[in-house]
CSV table of C-alpha atoms in Angstrom, one decimal:
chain,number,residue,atom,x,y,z
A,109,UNK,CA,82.2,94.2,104.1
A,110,UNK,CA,84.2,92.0,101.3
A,111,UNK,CA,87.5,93.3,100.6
A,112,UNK,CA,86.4,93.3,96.8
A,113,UNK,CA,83.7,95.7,97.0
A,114,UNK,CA,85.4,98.0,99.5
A,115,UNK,CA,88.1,98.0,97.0
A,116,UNK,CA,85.6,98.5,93.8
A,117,UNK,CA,84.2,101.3,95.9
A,118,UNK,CA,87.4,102.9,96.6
A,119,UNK,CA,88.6,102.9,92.9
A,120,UNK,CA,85.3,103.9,91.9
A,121,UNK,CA,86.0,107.4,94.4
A,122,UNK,CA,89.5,107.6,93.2
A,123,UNK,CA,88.6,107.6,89.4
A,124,UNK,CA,86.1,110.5,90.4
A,125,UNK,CA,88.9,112.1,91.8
A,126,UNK,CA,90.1,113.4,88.5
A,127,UNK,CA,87.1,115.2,87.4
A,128,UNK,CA,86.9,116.8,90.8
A,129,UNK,CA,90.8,117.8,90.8
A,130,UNK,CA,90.3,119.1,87.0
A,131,UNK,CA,87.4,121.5,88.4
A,132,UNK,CA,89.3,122.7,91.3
A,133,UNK,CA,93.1,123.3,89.8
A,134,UNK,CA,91.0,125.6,87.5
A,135,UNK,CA,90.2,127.7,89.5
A,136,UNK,CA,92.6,127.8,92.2
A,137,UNK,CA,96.3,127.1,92.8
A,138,UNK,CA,97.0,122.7,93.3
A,139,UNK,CA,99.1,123.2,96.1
A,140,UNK,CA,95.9,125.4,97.9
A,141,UNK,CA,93.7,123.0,96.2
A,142,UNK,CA,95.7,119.9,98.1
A,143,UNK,CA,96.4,121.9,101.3
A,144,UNK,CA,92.2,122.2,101.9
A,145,UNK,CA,92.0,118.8,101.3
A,146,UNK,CA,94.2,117.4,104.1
A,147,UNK,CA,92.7,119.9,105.8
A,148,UNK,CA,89.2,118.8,105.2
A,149,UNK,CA,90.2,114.8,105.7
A,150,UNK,CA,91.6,115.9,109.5
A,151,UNK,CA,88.8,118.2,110.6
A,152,UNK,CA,86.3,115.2,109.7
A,153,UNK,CA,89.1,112.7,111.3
A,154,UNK,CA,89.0,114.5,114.1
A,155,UNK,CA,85.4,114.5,114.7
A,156,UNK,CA,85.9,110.3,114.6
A,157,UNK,CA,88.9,110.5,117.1
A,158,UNK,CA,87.4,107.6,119.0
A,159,UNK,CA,88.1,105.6,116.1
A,160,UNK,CA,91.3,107.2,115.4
A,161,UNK,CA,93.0,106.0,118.4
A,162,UNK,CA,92.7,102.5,118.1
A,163,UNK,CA,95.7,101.0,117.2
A,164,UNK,CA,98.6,99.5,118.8
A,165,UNK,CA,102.2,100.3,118.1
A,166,UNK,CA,105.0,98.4,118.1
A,167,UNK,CA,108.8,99.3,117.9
A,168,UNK,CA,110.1,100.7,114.9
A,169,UNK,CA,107.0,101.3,113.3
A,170,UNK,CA,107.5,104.7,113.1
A,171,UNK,CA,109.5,104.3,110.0
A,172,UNK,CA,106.9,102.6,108.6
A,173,UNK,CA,104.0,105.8,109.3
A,174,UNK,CA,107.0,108.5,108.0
A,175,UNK,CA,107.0,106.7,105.3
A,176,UNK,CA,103.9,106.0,104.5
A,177,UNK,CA,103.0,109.6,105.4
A,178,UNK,CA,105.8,111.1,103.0
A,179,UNK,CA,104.8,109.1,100.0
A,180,UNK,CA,101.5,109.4,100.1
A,181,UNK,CA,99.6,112.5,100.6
A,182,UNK,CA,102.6,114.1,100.7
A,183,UNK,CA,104.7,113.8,97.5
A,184,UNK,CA,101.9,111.7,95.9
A,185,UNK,CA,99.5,114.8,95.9
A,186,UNK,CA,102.3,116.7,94.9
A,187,UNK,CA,103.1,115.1,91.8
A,188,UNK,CA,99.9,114.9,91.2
A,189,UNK,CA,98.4,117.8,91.4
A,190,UNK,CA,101.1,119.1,89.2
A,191,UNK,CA,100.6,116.4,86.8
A,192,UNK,CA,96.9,117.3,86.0
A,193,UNK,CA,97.4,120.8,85.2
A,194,UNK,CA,100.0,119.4,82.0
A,195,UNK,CA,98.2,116.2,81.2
A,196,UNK,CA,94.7,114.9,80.8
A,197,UNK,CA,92.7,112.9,83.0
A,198,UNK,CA,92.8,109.8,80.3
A,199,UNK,CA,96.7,109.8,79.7
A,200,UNK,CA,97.0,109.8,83.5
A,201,UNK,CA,94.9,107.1,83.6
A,202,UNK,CA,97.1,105.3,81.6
A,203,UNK,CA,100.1,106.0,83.5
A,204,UNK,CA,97.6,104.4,87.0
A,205,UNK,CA,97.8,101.2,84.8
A,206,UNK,CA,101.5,100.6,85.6
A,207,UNK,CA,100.8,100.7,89.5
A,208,UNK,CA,100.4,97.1,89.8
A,209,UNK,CA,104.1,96.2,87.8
A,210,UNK,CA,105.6,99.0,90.8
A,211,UNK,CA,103.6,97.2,93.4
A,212,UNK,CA,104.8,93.6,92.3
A,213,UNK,CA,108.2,94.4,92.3
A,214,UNK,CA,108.3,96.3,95.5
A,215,UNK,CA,106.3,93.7,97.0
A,216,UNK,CA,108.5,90.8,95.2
A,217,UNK,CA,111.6,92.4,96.8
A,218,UNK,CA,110.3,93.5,100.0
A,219,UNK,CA,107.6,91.4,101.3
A,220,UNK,CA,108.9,88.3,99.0
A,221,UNK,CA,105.1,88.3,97.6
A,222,UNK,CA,103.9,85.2,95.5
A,223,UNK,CA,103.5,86.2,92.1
A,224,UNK,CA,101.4,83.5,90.4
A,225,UNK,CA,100.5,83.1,86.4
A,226,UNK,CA,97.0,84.9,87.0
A,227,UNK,CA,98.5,88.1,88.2
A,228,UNK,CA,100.9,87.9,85.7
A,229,UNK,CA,98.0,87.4,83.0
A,230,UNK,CA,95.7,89.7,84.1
A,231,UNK,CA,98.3,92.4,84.3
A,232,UNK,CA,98.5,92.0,81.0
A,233,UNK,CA,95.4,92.2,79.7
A,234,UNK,CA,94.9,94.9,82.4
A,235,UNK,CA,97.5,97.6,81.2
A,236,UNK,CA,96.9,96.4,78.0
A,237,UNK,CA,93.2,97.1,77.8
A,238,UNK,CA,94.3,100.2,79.3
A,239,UNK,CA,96.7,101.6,76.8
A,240,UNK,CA,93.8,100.8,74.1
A,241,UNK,CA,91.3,102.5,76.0
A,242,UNK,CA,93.6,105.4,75.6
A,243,UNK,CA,95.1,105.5,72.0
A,244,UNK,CA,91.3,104.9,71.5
A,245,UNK,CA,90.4,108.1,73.3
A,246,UNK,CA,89.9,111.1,71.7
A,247,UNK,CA,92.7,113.5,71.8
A,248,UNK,CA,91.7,117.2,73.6
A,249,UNK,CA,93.1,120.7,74.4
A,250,UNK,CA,93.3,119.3,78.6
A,251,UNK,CA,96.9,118.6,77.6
A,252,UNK,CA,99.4,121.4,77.1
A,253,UNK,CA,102.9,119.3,77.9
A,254,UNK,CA,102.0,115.6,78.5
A,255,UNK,CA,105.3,114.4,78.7
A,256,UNK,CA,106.0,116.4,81.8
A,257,UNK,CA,102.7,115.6,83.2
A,258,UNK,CA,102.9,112.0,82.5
A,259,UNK,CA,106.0,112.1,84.0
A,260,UNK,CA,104.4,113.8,87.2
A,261,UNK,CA,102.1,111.2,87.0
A,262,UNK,CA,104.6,108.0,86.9
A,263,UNK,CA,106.4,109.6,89.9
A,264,UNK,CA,103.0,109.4,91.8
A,265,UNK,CA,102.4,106.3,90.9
A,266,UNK,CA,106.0,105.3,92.7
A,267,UNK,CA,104.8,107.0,95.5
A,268,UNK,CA,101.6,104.9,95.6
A,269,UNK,CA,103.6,101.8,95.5
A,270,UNK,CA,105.4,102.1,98.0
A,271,UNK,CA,102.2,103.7,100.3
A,272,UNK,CA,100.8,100.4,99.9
A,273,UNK,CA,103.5,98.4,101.1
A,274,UNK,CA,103.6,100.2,104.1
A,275,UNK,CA,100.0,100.2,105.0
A,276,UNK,CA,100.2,96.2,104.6
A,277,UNK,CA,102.6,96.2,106.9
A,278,UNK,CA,100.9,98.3,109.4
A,279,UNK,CA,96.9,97.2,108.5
A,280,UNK,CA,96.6,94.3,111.2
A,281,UNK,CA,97.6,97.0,113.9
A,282,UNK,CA,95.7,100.5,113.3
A,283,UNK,CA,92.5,101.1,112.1
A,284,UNK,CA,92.6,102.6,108.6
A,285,UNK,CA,90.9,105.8,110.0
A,286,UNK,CA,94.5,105.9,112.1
A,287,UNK,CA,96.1,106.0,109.3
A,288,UNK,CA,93.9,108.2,107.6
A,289,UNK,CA,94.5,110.6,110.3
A,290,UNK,CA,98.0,110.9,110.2
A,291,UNK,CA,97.7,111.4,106.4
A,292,UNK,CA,95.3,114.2,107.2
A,293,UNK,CA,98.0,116.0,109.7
A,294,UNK,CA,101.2,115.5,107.6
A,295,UNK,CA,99.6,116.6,104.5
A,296,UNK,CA,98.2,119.8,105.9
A,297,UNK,CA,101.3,120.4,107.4
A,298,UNK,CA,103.3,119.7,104.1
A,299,UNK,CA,101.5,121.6,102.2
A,300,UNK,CA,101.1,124.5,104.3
A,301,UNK,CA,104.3,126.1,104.0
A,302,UNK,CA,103.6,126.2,100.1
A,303,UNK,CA,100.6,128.8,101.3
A,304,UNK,CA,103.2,131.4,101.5
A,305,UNK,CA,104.2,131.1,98.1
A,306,UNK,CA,101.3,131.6,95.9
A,307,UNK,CA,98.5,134.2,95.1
A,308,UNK,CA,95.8,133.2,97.2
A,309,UNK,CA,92.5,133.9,95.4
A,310,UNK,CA,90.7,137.3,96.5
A,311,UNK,CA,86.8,137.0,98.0
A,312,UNK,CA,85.3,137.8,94.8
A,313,UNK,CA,87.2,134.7,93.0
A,314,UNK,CA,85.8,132.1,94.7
A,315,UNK,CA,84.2,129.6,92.8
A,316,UNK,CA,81.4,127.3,94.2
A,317,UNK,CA,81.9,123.9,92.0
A,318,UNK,CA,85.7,123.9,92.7
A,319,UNK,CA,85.0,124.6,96.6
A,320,UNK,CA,82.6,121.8,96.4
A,321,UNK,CA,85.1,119.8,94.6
A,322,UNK,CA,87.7,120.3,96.9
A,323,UNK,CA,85.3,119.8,99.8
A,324,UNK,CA,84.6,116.3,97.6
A,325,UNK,CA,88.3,115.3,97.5
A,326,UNK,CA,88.8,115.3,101.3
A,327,UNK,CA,85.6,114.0,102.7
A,328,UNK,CA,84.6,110.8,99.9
A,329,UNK,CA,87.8,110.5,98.0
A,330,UNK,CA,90.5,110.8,100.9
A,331,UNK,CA,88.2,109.8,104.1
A,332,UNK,CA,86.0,106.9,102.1
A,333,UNK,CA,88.5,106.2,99.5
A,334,UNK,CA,91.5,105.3,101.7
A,335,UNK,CA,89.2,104.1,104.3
A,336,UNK,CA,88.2,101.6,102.1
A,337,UNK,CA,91.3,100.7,100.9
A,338,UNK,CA,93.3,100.5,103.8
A,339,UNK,CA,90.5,98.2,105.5
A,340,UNK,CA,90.6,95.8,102.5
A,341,UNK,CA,94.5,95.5,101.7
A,342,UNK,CA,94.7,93.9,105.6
A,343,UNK,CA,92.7,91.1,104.2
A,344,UNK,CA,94.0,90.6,100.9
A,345,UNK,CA,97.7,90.3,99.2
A,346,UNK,CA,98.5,93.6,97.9
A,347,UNK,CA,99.0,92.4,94.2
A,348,UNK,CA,95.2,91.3,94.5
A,349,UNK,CA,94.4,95.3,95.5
A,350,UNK,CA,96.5,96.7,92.7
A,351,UNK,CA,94.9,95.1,90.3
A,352,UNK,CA,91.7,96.9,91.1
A,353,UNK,CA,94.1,100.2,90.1
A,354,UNK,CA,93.2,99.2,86.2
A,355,UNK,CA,89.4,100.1,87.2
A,356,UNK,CA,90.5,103.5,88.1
A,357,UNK,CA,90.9,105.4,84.6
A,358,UNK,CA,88.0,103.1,83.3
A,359,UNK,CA,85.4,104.8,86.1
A,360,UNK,CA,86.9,107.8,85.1
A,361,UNK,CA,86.0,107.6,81.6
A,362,UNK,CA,82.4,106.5,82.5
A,363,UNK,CA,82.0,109.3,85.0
A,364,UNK,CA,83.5,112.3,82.3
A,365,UNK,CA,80.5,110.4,79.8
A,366,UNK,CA,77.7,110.4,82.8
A,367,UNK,CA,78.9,114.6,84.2
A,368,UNK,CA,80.9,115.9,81.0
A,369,UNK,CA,78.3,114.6,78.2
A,370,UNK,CA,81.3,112.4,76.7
A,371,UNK,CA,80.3,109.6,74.5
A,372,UNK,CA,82.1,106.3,74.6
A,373,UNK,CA,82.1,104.5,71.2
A,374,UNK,CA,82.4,100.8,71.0
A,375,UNK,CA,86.2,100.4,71.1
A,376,UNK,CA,86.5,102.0,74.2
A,377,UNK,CA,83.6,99.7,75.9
A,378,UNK,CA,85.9,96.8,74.4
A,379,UNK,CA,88.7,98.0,76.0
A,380,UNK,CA,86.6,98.7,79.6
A,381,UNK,CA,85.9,95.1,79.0
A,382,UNK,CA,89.2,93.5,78.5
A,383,UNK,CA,90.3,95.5,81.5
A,384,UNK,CA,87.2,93.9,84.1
A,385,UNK,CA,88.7,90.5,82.3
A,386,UNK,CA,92.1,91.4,83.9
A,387,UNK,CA,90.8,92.4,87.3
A,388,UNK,CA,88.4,89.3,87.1
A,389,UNK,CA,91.6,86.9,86.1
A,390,UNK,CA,94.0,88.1,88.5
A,391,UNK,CA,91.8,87.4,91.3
A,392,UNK,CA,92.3,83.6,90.7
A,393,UNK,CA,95.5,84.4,92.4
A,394,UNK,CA,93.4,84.3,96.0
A,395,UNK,CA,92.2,80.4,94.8
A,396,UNK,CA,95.7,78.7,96.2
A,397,UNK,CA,95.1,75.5,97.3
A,398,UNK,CA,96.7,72.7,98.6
A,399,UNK,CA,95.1,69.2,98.8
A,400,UNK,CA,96.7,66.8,101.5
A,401,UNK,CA,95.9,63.1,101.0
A,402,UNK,CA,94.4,61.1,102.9
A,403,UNK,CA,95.6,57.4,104.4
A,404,UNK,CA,93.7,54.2,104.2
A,405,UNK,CA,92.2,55.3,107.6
A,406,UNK,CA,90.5,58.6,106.2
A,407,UNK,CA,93.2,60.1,108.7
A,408,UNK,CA,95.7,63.1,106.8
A,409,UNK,CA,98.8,61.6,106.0
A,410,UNK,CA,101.7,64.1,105.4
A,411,UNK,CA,105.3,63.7,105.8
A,412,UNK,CA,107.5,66.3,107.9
A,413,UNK,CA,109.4,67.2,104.6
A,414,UNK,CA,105.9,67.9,103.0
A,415,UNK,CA,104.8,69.9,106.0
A,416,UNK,CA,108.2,72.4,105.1
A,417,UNK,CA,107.6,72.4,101.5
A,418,UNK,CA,104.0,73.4,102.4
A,419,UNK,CA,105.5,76.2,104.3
A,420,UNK,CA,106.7,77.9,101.4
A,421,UNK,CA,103.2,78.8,100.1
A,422,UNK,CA,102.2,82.0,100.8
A,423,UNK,CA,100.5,82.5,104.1
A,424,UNK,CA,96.4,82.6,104.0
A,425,UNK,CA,95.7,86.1,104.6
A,426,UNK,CA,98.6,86.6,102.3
A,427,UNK,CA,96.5,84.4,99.2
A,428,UNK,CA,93.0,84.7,100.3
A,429,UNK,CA,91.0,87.8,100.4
């Protein structure tokens, strides 16, 4: 499958997310809400396990998987979670926009990623189109202390960052249901303890849309989503797969006017359009080439000191989804 769509399929399940987390934290704690999630992602993991083992580990990657498992489901749910119950799904969405700036410098400082004009411009006009999309939005009662939630929200996003470093690092060796896996244990043991302090809801207050929800969030959000993800950020430079982050509160938007009867005016389709223009831009960031000439004999003719200034382009798989 192209890494594009898997990643257009992943941000269209993450931008669900919302709605599904905004049915479920009503009605039960987010910390119990999170917990059956992980839970739900390892059970099904479990049932793939054949899959699950294939990967092949090399010295010191365990730093690499604790990290990767502490920032994200662990403290990334946490913030999160936490975040939606003081903020609205659109504001967060806004706050999703500045996960590409984190990932470029994280990935500038630790990976020494190329940064070229396009992702620089499409950037731009992605957290731009995003911000209008939200002064844009109509303002609801979903948001009791957005400061604090944004906040929340930001701290995620750090999380996220750095979550996507590490599974770059780690993509060409496990199979993302591997790592999917592993987020499936150390999130259900994370958020366990947590179990023991909060009022766990009684039979009778059980609610069927919020355990569907929650059922949602760990099978197609966590299992497909990061699947996804995690298969197509092996094949592409991360930059390229945080710009598809800027789709995120844009599905999100669309979803809340298809489930929650919301109606989207024509500023707010403007500003869904400026952001696709972003995505669409900062994919030209894939089209590095370099052309060698050729001698009188049709032969490539290249000198060794052109061969080492080549060598300071970006690797392939690094430019080129």
């Amino acid at each position: 499958m192209p890494a594009s769509l898997c990643l257009i399929i992943a941000t269209f399940l993450w931008g669900s997310s919302f709605i599904a987390l905004k049915y479920a934290i009503a009605v039960y704690d987010p910390a119990l809400v999170i917990f059956l999630r992980m839970l739900t992602t390892l059970v099904l993991s479990l049932c793939l396990w054949r899959y699950v083992i294939r990967f092949e580990y090399l010295k010191g990657d365990w730093k690499y998987l604790l990290g990767m498992s502490l920032a994200e489901p662990c403290l990334y749910f946490l913030f999160e979670g936490h975040a939606m119950e003081y903020t609205s799904a659109s504001q967060a969405g806004v706050i999703v926009s500045c996960l590409p700036i984190i990932v470029a410098l994280m990935a500038f400082f630790m990976l020494k990623e190329y940064i070229s004009k396009a992702i620089v411009i499409g950037f731009t006009l992605c957290i731009g189109g995003s911000i209008l999309l939200t002064l844009l939005s109509p303002n609801t009662d979903q948001a009791p202390n957005p400061l604090l939630g944004n906040f929340l929200e930001l701290m995620a996003m750090v999380c996220a960052a750095f979550y996507t470093i590490s599974i770059k690092h780690l993509a060409n060796r496990y199979s993302p249901l591997t790592l999917i896996a592993l987020q499936g244990i150390s999130g259900s043991l994370f958020f366990a303890p947590f179990l023991f302090f909060i009022d766990l809801p009684s039979e009778n207050q059980h609610d069927l849309t919020a355990l569907m929800s929650i059922l949602y969030l760990g099978s197609c959000v966590t299992l497909g989503g990061y699947g996804m993800y995690n298969y197509a950020i092996g094949k592409v430079s991360v930059l390229t797969a945080a710009a598809y982050s800027n789709l995120i509160p844009i599905f999100t938007l669309i979803l809340s006017a298809i489930i929650l009867g919301e109606v989207l005016d024509f500023w707010q389709w403007v500003s869904i359009f400026v952001v696709f223009a972003g995505v669409m831009i900062s994919q030209r960031h894939q089209e590095l080439v370099v052309d060698i000439p050729l001698n009188e004999a049709g032969d490539e003719s290249i000198s060794s000191a052109d061969i080492s200034h080549l060598k300071s382009v970006p690797d392939a798989n690094e430019s080129k989804g």
